[in-house]
mmCIF file of C-alpha atoms and ligand atoms in Angstrom:
data_model
loop_
_atom_site.group_PDB
_atom_site.id
_atom_site.type_symbol
_atom_site.label_atom_id
_atom_site.label_comp_id
_atom_site.label_asym_id
_atom_site.label_seq_id
_atom_site.Cartn_x
_atom_site.Cartn_y
_atom_site.Cartn_z
ATOM 1 C CA GLU A 2 0.000 0.000 0.000
ATOM 2 C CA THR A 3 1.440 3.339 -1.062
ATOM 3 C CA SER A 4 0.833 6.335 1.153
ATOM 4 C CA GLU A 5 1.438 8.804 -1.676
ATOM 5 C CA PHE A 6 -1.283 11.399 -1.772
ATOM 6 C CA GLN A 7 -1.425 13.792 -4.710
ATOM 7 C CA VAL A 8 -3.336 16.992 -5.337
ATOM 8 C CA GLY A 9 -2.689 19.973 -7.578
ATOM 9 C CA LEU A 10 -3.504 23.561 -8.445
ATOM 10 C CA ILE A 11 -4.618 24.414 -11.982
ATOM 11 C CA GLY A 12 -4.304 28.051 -13.045
ATOM 12 C CA ALA A 13 -2.181 30.698 -14.744
ATOM 13 C CA ASP A 14 0.882 32.387 -13.222
ATOM 14 C CA ILE A 15 0.671 30.512 -9.935
ATOM 15 C CA GLN A 16 4.383 29.970 -9.288
ATOM 16 C CA LEU A 17 4.403 32.163 -6.156
ATOM 17 C CA SER A 18 1.401 30.464 -4.540
ATOM 18 C CA LYS A 19 1.854 29.590 -0.877
ATOM 19 C CA THR A 20 -0.878 26.977 -1.020
ATOM 20 C CA PRO A 21 1.379 24.009 -1.936
ATOM 21 C CA ALA A 22 3.617 24.578 1.085
ATOM 22 C CA LEU A 23 0.604 24.952 3.394
ATOM 23 C CA HIS A 24 -0.945 21.679 2.216
ATOM 24 C CA MET A 25 2.251 19.630 2.141
ATOM 25 C CA ARG A 26 3.421 20.608 5.641
ATOM 26 C CA GLU A 27 -0.034 19.836 7.064
ATOM 27 C CA GLY A 28 -0.160 16.544 5.146
ATOM 28 C CA THR A 29 3.226 15.557 6.536
ATOM 29 C CA ALA A 30 1.961 16.278 10.055
ATOM 30 C CA HIS A 31 -0.834 13.778 9.339
ATOM 31 C CA GLY A 32 1.729 11.135 8.320
ATOM 32 C CA LEU A 33 0.888 11.420 4.622
ATOM 33 C CA ASP A 34 3.291 11.554 1.707
ATOM 34 C CA TYR A 35 1.362 14.604 0.517
ATOM 35 C CA ARG A 36 2.327 15.992 -2.905
ATOM 36 C CA TYR A 37 0.917 19.253 -4.197
ATOM 37 C CA GLU A 38 1.715 19.971 -7.841
ATOM 38 C CA LEU A 39 1.410 23.294 -9.665
ATOM 39 C CA VAL A 40 -0.207 22.971 -13.077
ATOM 40 C CA ASP A 41 0.429 26.395 -14.584
ATOM 41 C CA ILE A 42 -0.827 26.844 -18.144
ATOM 42 C CA HIS A 43 1.790 29.523 -18.818
ATOM 43 C CA ALA A 44 4.650 27.380 -17.517
ATOM 44 C CA ARG A 45 3.347 24.488 -19.645
ATOM 45 C CA LYS A 46 2.841 26.802 -22.625
ATOM 46 C CA VAL A 47 -0.724 25.644 -23.237
ATOM 47 C CA GLU A 48 -3.893 27.635 -23.928
ATOM 48 C CA GLU A 49 -6.880 28.030 -21.638
ATOM 49 C CA SER A 50 -8.660 25.532 -23.865
ATOM 50 C CA ALA A 51 -6.416 22.829 -22.334
ATOM 51 C CA LEU A 52 -8.452 22.799 -19.103
ATOM 52 C CA PRO A 53 -10.442 19.590 -19.885
ATOM 53 C CA ASP A 54 -7.199 17.753 -20.707
ATOM 54 C CA LEU A 55 -5.412 19.008 -17.585
ATOM 55 C CA LEU A 56 -8.287 17.930 -15.356
ATOM 56 C CA ALA A 57 -8.422 14.516 -17.047
ATOM 57 C CA GLU A 58 -4.652 14.170 -16.696
ATOM 58 C CA LEU A 59 -4.705 14.712 -12.928
ATOM 59 C CA GLU A 60 -7.708 12.448 -12.491
ATOM 60 C CA GLY A 61 -5.984 9.765 -14.600
ATOM 61 C CA ARG A 62 -2.805 10.038 -12.520
ATOM 62 C CA GLY A 63 -4.810 9.186 -9.411
ATOM 63 C CA PHE A 64 -4.911 12.625 -7.806
ATOM 64 C CA ALA A 65 -7.330 13.047 -4.908
ATOM 65 C CA GLY A 66 -8.355 16.410 -6.303
ATOM 66 C CA ALA A 67 -7.248 19.838 -7.460
ATOM 67 C CA ASN A 68 -7.584 23.445 -6.493
ATOM 68 C CA ILE A 69 -8.718 25.653 -9.349
ATOM 69 C CA THR A 70 -7.777 29.274 -9.712
ATOM 70 C CA HIS A 71 -7.801 32.157 -12.173
ATOM 71 C CA PRO A 72 -8.858 31.943 -15.011
ATOM 72 C CA PHE A 73 -10.753 28.659 -14.516
ATOM 73 C CA LYS A 74 -13.110 29.013 -11.537
ATOM 74 C CA GLN A 75 -16.178 29.321 -13.771
ATOM 75 C CA ALA A 76 -14.873 27.417 -16.809
ATOM 76 C CA VAL A 77 -14.374 24.237 -14.771
ATOM 77 C CA ILE A 78 -18.061 23.924 -13.832
ATOM 78 C CA PRO A 79 -19.310 22.204 -17.024
ATOM 79 C CA LEU A 80 -16.543 19.598 -16.574
ATOM 80 C CA LEU A 81 -17.865 18.435 -13.174
ATOM 81 C CA ASP A 82 -20.443 15.818 -12.180
ATOM 82 C CA ASP A 83 -21.818 17.549 -9.108
ATOM 83 C CA LEU A 84 -21.477 20.786 -7.136
ATOM 84 C CA SER A 85 -21.848 21.714 -3.503
ATOM 85 C CA GLU A 86 -24.867 23.916 -2.822
ATOM 86 C CA ASP A 87 -22.684 27.004 -2.272
ATOM 87 C CA ALA A 88 -20.518 26.438 -5.357
ATOM 88 C CA ARG A 89 -23.681 26.108 -7.419
ATOM 89 C CA ARG A 90 -25.211 29.269 -5.978
ATOM 90 C CA LEU A 91 -21.955 31.194 -6.378
ATOM 91 C CA GLY A 92 -21.208 29.879 -9.849
ATOM 92 C CA ALA A 93 -17.526 29.407 -9.006
ATOM 93 C CA VAL A 94 -15.396 26.424 -7.982
ATOM 94 C CA ASN A 95 -11.916 26.517 -6.418
ATOM 95 C CA THR A 96 -11.716 22.887 -5.236
ATOM 96 C CA VAL A 97 -12.448 19.716 -7.215
ATOM 97 C CA VAL A 98 -12.505 16.310 -5.521
ATOM 98 C CA PHE A 99 -12.065 13.140 -7.602
ATOM 99 C CA ARG A 100 -13.921 10.238 -6.035
ATOM 100 C CA GLY A 101 -15.323 6.993 -7.419
ATOM 101 C CA GLY A 102 -14.808 8.123 -10.997
ATOM 102 C CA LYS A 103 -16.745 11.339 -10.388
ATOM 103 C CA ARG A 104 -15.741 14.990 -10.020
ATOM 104 C CA PHE A 105 -17.224 17.103 -7.256
ATOM 105 C CA GLY A 106 -16.899 20.916 -7.196
ATOM 106 C CA HIS A 107 -16.670 23.013 -4.041
ATOM 107 C CA ASN A 108 -15.838 26.600 -3.142
ATOM 108 C CA THR A 109 -13.625 27.233 -0.122
ATOM 109 C CA ASP A 110 -12.891 30.870 -1.050
ATOM 110 C CA TRP A 111 -16.146 32.124 0.430
ATOM 111 C CA SER A 112 -15.928 29.777 3.407
ATOM 112 C CA GLY A 113 -12.285 30.823 3.904
ATOM 113 C CA PHE A 114 -13.309 34.447 4.301
ATOM 114 C CA TYR A 115 -16.295 33.435 6.448
ATOM 115 C CA GLU A 116 -14.156 31.419 8.841
ATOM 116 C CA SER A 117 -11.449 34.082 9.013
ATOM 117 C CA PHE A 118 -14.024 36.795 9.779
ATOM 118 C CA GLN A 119 -15.761 34.739 12.484
ATOM 119 C CA ARG A 120 -12.440 34.193 14.227
ATOM 120 C CA GLY A 121 -10.871 37.609 13.664
ATOM 121 C CA LEU A 122 -13.854 39.961 13.993
ATOM 122 C CA PRO A 123 -16.354 37.957 16.055
ATOM 123 C CA ASP A 124 -18.013 41.010 17.602
ATOM 124 C CA ALA A 125 -18.208 43.096 14.428
ATOM 125 C CA LYS A 126 -21.455 45.019 14.031
ATOM 126 C CA ARG A 127 -23.170 43.709 10.914
ATOM 127 C CA GLU A 128 -25.975 46.077 10.013
ATOM 128 C CA ARG A 129 -24.267 47.580 7.016
ATOM 129 C CA ALA A 130 -20.909 47.159 5.318
ATOM 130 C CA LEU A 131 -19.180 48.398 2.185
ATOM 131 C CA LEU A 132 -17.427 45.962 -0.166
ATOM 132 C CA ILE A 133 -14.897 47.492 -2.557
ATOM 133 C CA GLY A 134 -14.133 45.176 -5.469
ATOM 134 C CA ALA A 135 -16.606 42.962 -7.317
ATOM 135 C CA GLY A 136 -14.159 40.769 -9.273
ATOM 136 C CA GLY A 137 -13.527 37.067 -8.812
ATOM 137 C CA ALA A 138 -12.627 37.318 -5.135
ATOM 138 C CA GLY A 139 -15.242 40.006 -4.433
ATOM 139 C CA VAL A 140 -18.018 37.668 -5.596
ATOM 140 C CA ALA A 141 -16.945 34.974 -3.099
ATOM 141 C CA VAL A 142 -16.429 37.452 -0.267
ATOM 142 C CA ALA A 143 -19.840 39.042 -0.893
ATOM 143 C CA HIS A 144 -21.467 35.601 -0.568
ATOM 144 C CA ALA A 145 -19.635 35.158 2.737
ATOM 145 C CA ALA A 146 -20.636 38.634 3.923
ATOM 146 C CA LEU A 147 -24.328 37.910 3.558
ATOM 147 C CA LYS A 148 -23.917 34.480 5.155
ATOM 148 C CA LEU A 149 -22.132 36.234 8.036
ATOM 149 C CA GLY A 150 -25.346 38.126 8.637
ATOM 150 C CA ILE A 151 -24.364 41.512 7.231
ATOM 151 C CA ALA A 152 -27.846 42.873 6.745
ATOM 152 C CA ARG A 153 -27.030 45.325 3.983
ATOM 153 C CA LEU A 154 -23.987 45.148 1.719
ATOM 154 C CA ASP A 155 -23.065 48.171 -0.390
ATOM 155 C CA ILE A 156 -20.774 47.348 -3.322
ATOM 156 C CA PHE A 157 -18.364 49.697 -5.050
ATOM 157 C CA ASP A 158 -16.227 48.810 -8.061
ATOM 158 C CA GLN A 159 -14.573 51.168 -10.523
ATOM 159 C CA ASP A 160 -16.291 48.987 -13.111
ATOM 160 C CA LYS A 161 -19.894 49.999 -12.336
ATOM 161 C CA ALA A 162 -21.411 47.140 -14.294
ATOM 162 C CA ARG A 163 -19.607 44.610 -12.088
ATOM 163 C CA ALA A 164 -20.930 46.159 -8.891
ATOM 164 C CA GLY A 165 -24.413 46.245 -10.399
ATOM 165 C CA SER A 166 -24.469 42.645 -11.547
ATOM 166 C CA LEU A 167 -23.050 41.362 -8.256
ATOM 167 C CA ALA A 168 -25.721 43.251 -6.279
ATOM 168 C CA LYS A 169 -28.398 41.807 -8.553
ATOM 169 C CA ALA A 170 -27.090 38.242 -8.185
ATOM 170 C CA LEU A 171 -26.910 38.570 -4.380
ATOM 171 C CA ASN A 172 -30.461 39.896 -4.129
ATOM 172 C CA ALA A 173 -31.703 36.997 -6.253
ATOM 173 C CA ARG A 174 -29.804 34.559 -3.994
ATOM 174 C CA PHE A 175 -30.376 36.044 -0.526
ATOM 175 C CA GLY A 176 -33.534 38.156 -0.905
ATOM 176 C CA GLU A 177 -34.282 41.707 -2.036
ATOM 177 C CA ASP A 178 -32.554 44.758 -0.566
ATOM 178 C CA ARG A 179 -29.572 42.904 0.884
ATOM 179 C CA ALA A 180 -27.093 44.353 -1.640
ATOM 180 C CA PHE A 181 -26.763 47.702 -3.406
ATOM 181 C CA ALA A 182 -24.277 49.020 -5.969
ATOM 182 C CA VAL A 183 -22.910 52.438 -4.941
ATOM 183 C CA GLU A 184 -21.054 54.942 -7.095
ATOM 184 C CA ASP A 185 -18.686 56.277 -4.448
ATOM 185 C CA PRO A 186 -17.357 54.893 -1.140
ATOM 186 C CA ALA A 187 -18.221 58.294 0.387
ATOM 187 C CA GLN A 188 -21.901 57.439 -0.148
ATOM 188 C CA SER A 189 -21.618 54.476 2.139
ATOM 189 C CA MET A 190 -18.842 54.798 4.735
ATOM 190 C CA PRO A 191 -20.579 57.351 7.002
ATOM 191 C CA GLU A 192 -23.457 54.860 7.447
ATOM 192 C CA ALA A 193 -21.451 51.630 7.363
ATOM 193 C CA ASP A 194 -20.182 49.570 10.320
ATOM 194 C CA GLY A 195 -17.267 48.200 8.351
ATOM 195 C CA LEU A 196 -15.351 47.853 5.124
ATOM 196 C CA ILE A 197 -14.292 44.785 3.141
ATOM 197 C CA HIS A 198 -11.595 45.384 0.558
ATOM 198 C CA ALA A 199 -11.304 43.007 -2.428
ATOM 199 C CA THR A 200 -9.347 44.807 -5.178
ATOM 200 C CA PRO A 201 -5.592 44.407 -5.836
ATOM 201 C CA MET A 202 -4.874 47.875 -4.338
ATOM 202 C CA GLY A 203 -2.136 47.684 -1.732
ATOM 203 C CA MET A 204 -0.087 45.041 -3.533
ATOM 204 C CA PRO A 205 3.373 46.130 -4.737
ATOM 205 C CA ALA A 206 2.110 46.407 -8.333
ATOM 206 C CA HIS A 207 -0.940 48.435 -7.202
ATOM 207 C CA PRO A 208 0.267 50.773 -4.458
ATOM 208 C CA GLY A 209 -2.114 52.998 -2.528
ATOM 209 C CA MET A 210 -5.528 52.721 -0.928
ATOM 210 C CA PRO A 211 -8.923 51.955 -2.442
ATOM 211 C CA LEU A 212 -10.624 54.926 -0.735
ATOM 212 C CA GLU A 213 -9.826 58.254 0.946
ATOM 213 C CA ALA A 214 -8.307 57.623 4.383
ATOM 214 C CA ASP A 215 -10.559 60.377 5.785
ATOM 215 C CA LEU A 216 -13.579 58.124 5.223
ATOM 216 C CA ILE A 217 -12.289 55.619 7.787
ATOM 217 C CA GLU A 218 -13.466 56.250 11.353
ATOM 218 C CA PRO A 219 -12.302 54.514 14.549
ATOM 219 C CA ARG A 220 -15.733 52.825 14.897
ATOM 220 C CA HIS A 221 -15.309 51.004 11.556
ATOM 221 C CA TRP A 222 -13.951 47.454 11.285
ATOM 222 C CA VAL A 223 -11.783 46.942 8.217
ATOM 223 C CA ALA A 224 -11.155 43.595 6.485
ATOM 224 C CA ASP A 225 -8.634 43.373 3.653
ATOM 225 C CA ILE A 226 -8.278 40.262 1.494
ATOM 226 C CA VAL A 227 -4.947 41.310 -0.015
ATOM 227 C CA TYR A 228 -2.276 39.236 1.761
ATOM 228 C CA MET A 229 0.906 40.226 -0.062
ATOM 229 C CA PRO A 230 1.793 42.271 1.956
ATOM 230 C CA LEU A 231 -0.066 41.122 5.058
ATOM 231 C CA VAL A 232 -0.386 44.687 6.309
ATOM 232 C CA THR A 233 -1.531 46.873 3.419
ATOM 233 C CA ALA A 234 -1.601 50.684 3.387
ATOM 234 C CA LEU A 235 -5.333 50.389 4.078
ATOM 235 C CA LEU A 236 -4.876 48.208 7.161
ATOM 236 C CA ALA A 237 -2.028 50.382 8.431
ATOM 237 C CA ALA A 238 -4.232 53.490 8.130
ATOM 238 C CA ALA A 239 -7.166 51.728 9.803
ATOM 239 C CA LYS A 240 -4.983 50.417 12.646
ATOM 240 C CA ALA A 241 -3.555 53.903 13.199
ATOM 241 C CA LYS A 242 -7.116 55.152 13.708
ATOM 242 C CA GLY A 243 -7.818 52.397 16.212
ATOM 243 C CA CYS A 244 -10.104 50.316 13.997
ATOM 244 C CA ALA A 245 -10.494 46.566 14.444
ATOM 245 C CA VAL A 246 -8.787 45.011 11.414
ATOM 246 C CA LEU A 247 -8.713 41.642 9.639
ATOM 247 C CA PRO A 248 -5.735 40.900 7.349
ATOM 248 C CA GLY A 249 -6.123 38.804 4.193
ATOM 249 C CA GLY A 250 -3.897 35.965 5.377
ATOM 250 C CA GLY A 251 -6.803 34.369 7.242
ATOM 251 C CA MET A 252 -8.840 33.890 4.073
ATOM 252 C CA ALA A 253 -5.825 32.364 2.318
ATOM 253 C CA VAL A 254 -5.242 29.946 5.197
ATOM 254 C CA PHE A 255 -8.873 28.950 5.644
ATOM 255 C CA GLN A 256 -9.468 28.301 1.936
ATOM 256 C CA ALA A 257 -6.573 25.831 2.247
ATOM 257 C CA VAL A 258 -7.964 24.392 5.504
ATOM 258 C CA GLY A 259 -11.276 23.745 3.736
ATOM 259 C CA ALA A 260 -9.654 22.226 0.652
ATOM 260 C CA PHE A 261 -7.373 19.981 2.741
ATOM 261 C CA ARG A 262 -10.402 18.638 4.605
ATOM 262 C CA LEU A 263 -12.224 17.931 1.333
ATOM 263 C CA PHE A 264 -9.213 16.316 -0.343
ATOM 264 C CA CYS A 265 -8.226 13.891 2.378
ATOM 265 C CA GLY A 266 -11.168 13.694 4.763
ATOM 266 C CA ARG A 267 -8.978 14.544 7.750
ATOM 267 C CA GLU A 268 -9.396 17.505 10.030
ATOM 268 C CA PRO A 269 -6.487 19.915 9.485
ATOM 269 C CA ASP A 270 -5.041 21.860 12.416
ATOM 270 C CA ALA A 271 -6.038 25.414 11.485
ATOM 271 C CA GLU A 272 -3.802 26.982 14.153
ATOM 272 C CA ARG A 273 -0.795 25.048 12.895
ATOM 273 C CA MET A 274 -1.549 26.045 9.296
ATOM 274 C CA SER A 275 -1.956 29.716 10.314
ATOM 275 C CA ALA A 276 1.361 29.665 12.150
ATOM 276 C CA HIS A 277 3.032 28.067 9.146
ATOM 277 C CA PHE A 278 1.520 30.666 6.793
ATOM 278 C CA THR A 279 3.106 33.523 8.723
ATOM 279 C CA GLU A 280 6.532 31.891 8.195
ATOM 280 C CA LEU A 281 6.091 31.600 4.413
HETATM 281 P P1 NAD B 30 -10.147 40.677 -10.191
HETATM 282 O O1 NAD B 30 -9.238 41.307 -11.156
HETATM 283 O O2 NAD B 30 -11.053 39.564 -10.622
HETATM 284 O O3 NAD B 30 -11.099 41.803 -9.556
HETATM 285 C C1 NAD B 30 -10.652 43.026 -9.053
HETATM 286 C C2 NAD B 30 -11.818 44.011 -9.099
HETATM 287 O O4 NAD B 30 -11.426 45.221 -8.455
HETATM 288 C C3 NAD B 30 -12.236 44.396 -10.508
HETATM 289 O O5 NAD B 30 -13.637 44.273 -10.623
HETATM 290 C C4 NAD B 30 -11.769 45.848 -10.661
HETATM 291 O O6 NAD B 30 -12.635 46.611 -11.490
HETATM 292 C C5 NAD B 30 -11.826 46.321 -9.235
HETATM 293 N N1 NAD B 30 -10.903 47.409 -8.902
HETATM 294 C C6 NAD B 30 -9.560 47.468 -9.118
HETATM 295 N N2 NAD B 30 -9.039 48.589 -8.606
HETATM 296 C C7 NAD B 30 -10.067 49.266 -8.045
HETATM 297 C C8 NAD B 30 -10.161 50.496 -7.345
HETATM 298 N N3 NAD B 30 -9.077 51.247 -7.120
HETATM 299 N N4 NAD B 30 -11.374 50.894 -6.917
HETATM 300 C C9 NAD B 30 -12.476 50.141 -7.164
HETATM 301 N N5 NAD B 30 -12.450 48.969 -7.805
HETATM 302 C C10 NAD B 30 -11.256 48.541 -8.252
HETATM 303 O O7 NAD B 30 -9.229 40.204 -9.003
HETATM 304 P P2 NAD B 30 -9.649 39.154 -7.852
HETATM 305 O O8 NAD B 30 -9.368 37.783 -8.307
HETATM 306 O O9 NAD B 30 -11.016 39.487 -7.389
HETATM 307 O O10 NAD B 30 -8.575 39.486 -6.708
HETATM 308 C C11 NAD B 30 -8.508 40.751 -6.078
HETATM 309 C C12 NAD B 30 -7.436 40.725 -5.016
HETATM 310 O O11 NAD B 30 -7.876 39.890 -3.950
HETATM 311 C C13 NAD B 30 -6.125 40.072 -5.471
HETATM 312 O O12 NAD B 30 -5.245 41.043 -5.929
HETATM 313 C C14 NAD B 30 -5.593 39.378 -4.238
HETATM 314 O O13 NAD B 30 -4.697 40.210 -3.562
HETATM 315 C C15 NAD B 30 -6.794 39.224 -3.366
HETATM 316 N N6 NAD B 30 -7.183 37.823 -3.105
HETATM 317 C C16 NAD B 30 -6.969 37.330 -1.856
HETATM 318 C C17 NAD B 30 -7.371 36.056 -1.541
HETATM 319 C C18 NAD B 30 -7.138 35.513 -0.166
HETATM 320 O O14 NAD B 30 -7.258 34.309 0.026
HETATM 321 N N7 NAD B 30 -6.841 36.336 0.819
HETATM 322 C C19 NAD B 30 -8.006 35.258 -2.508
HETATM 323 C C20 NAD B 30 -8.208 35.797 -3.793
HETATM 324 C C21 NAD B 30 -7.797 37.077 -4.072
#
């Protein structure tokens, strides 16, 4: 009996991902020979149209499953046999499990943010919050926000159509008047309890903050999902004002915690994985 356990990540430009290290160290702690392989379409010099072949390749090689990232989280859905309720409602999959000749799709991005928020901001007031960024990650985080009980979610994106269609999808999913597209963060912050940031602003390639610092008040909680760096300009400004803050590392760790559990059916040690993440 071989103890080799293989999973992968299918995406584009994923060479710097910290997810393989997180999974493999945790797998080793469970006594598994846990292999996590990057399947990067750019490194392999294949087109996006190779997705069905890549998925079939990993399944054929006996992988337990694969994480799925940009640009495939929607494209993978027609290639699956079944979806979790949340993945179906969200229309995005980041974790595929191969079992008994079938492919099951899950989404641990939203649950990663959910879990991180519950642990890091357990007492956050949830009447109204502003989400900035309605792209791939924003869609998952918005789903989590409404599941967290945020009664009203305002959504701002520089691409107005994205904010509008996300608000519409959320209202169809969770009930009318839960989500609203706004045209300016200044419309929302004075009334909001907190802010969730889900654009690339604050990363080295996108320096700066997604809103005027003056709009942040000490009573606001501020959650960023950017995790490179762990403390963004936004979080530094919010901390300086005395706000409760939630860095993006928690979402990254808990999406991996959720995927690990789905891949191998063992309960990962979330504290150990968090501690490891801060070393990476
Ligand atoms: P994306 O490109 O799909 O979406 C980004 C969205 O932000 C777009 O809709 C864009 O119009 C909008 N935007 C960009 N700059 C803006 C600005 N200044 N003001 C308003 N809107 C703006 O990207 P994504 O996949 O959603 O990822 C966004 C960021 O989230 C990434 O850069 C990454 O740092 C982070 N992320 C973190 C995790 C995690 O686990 N913590 C997971 C996924 C993504």
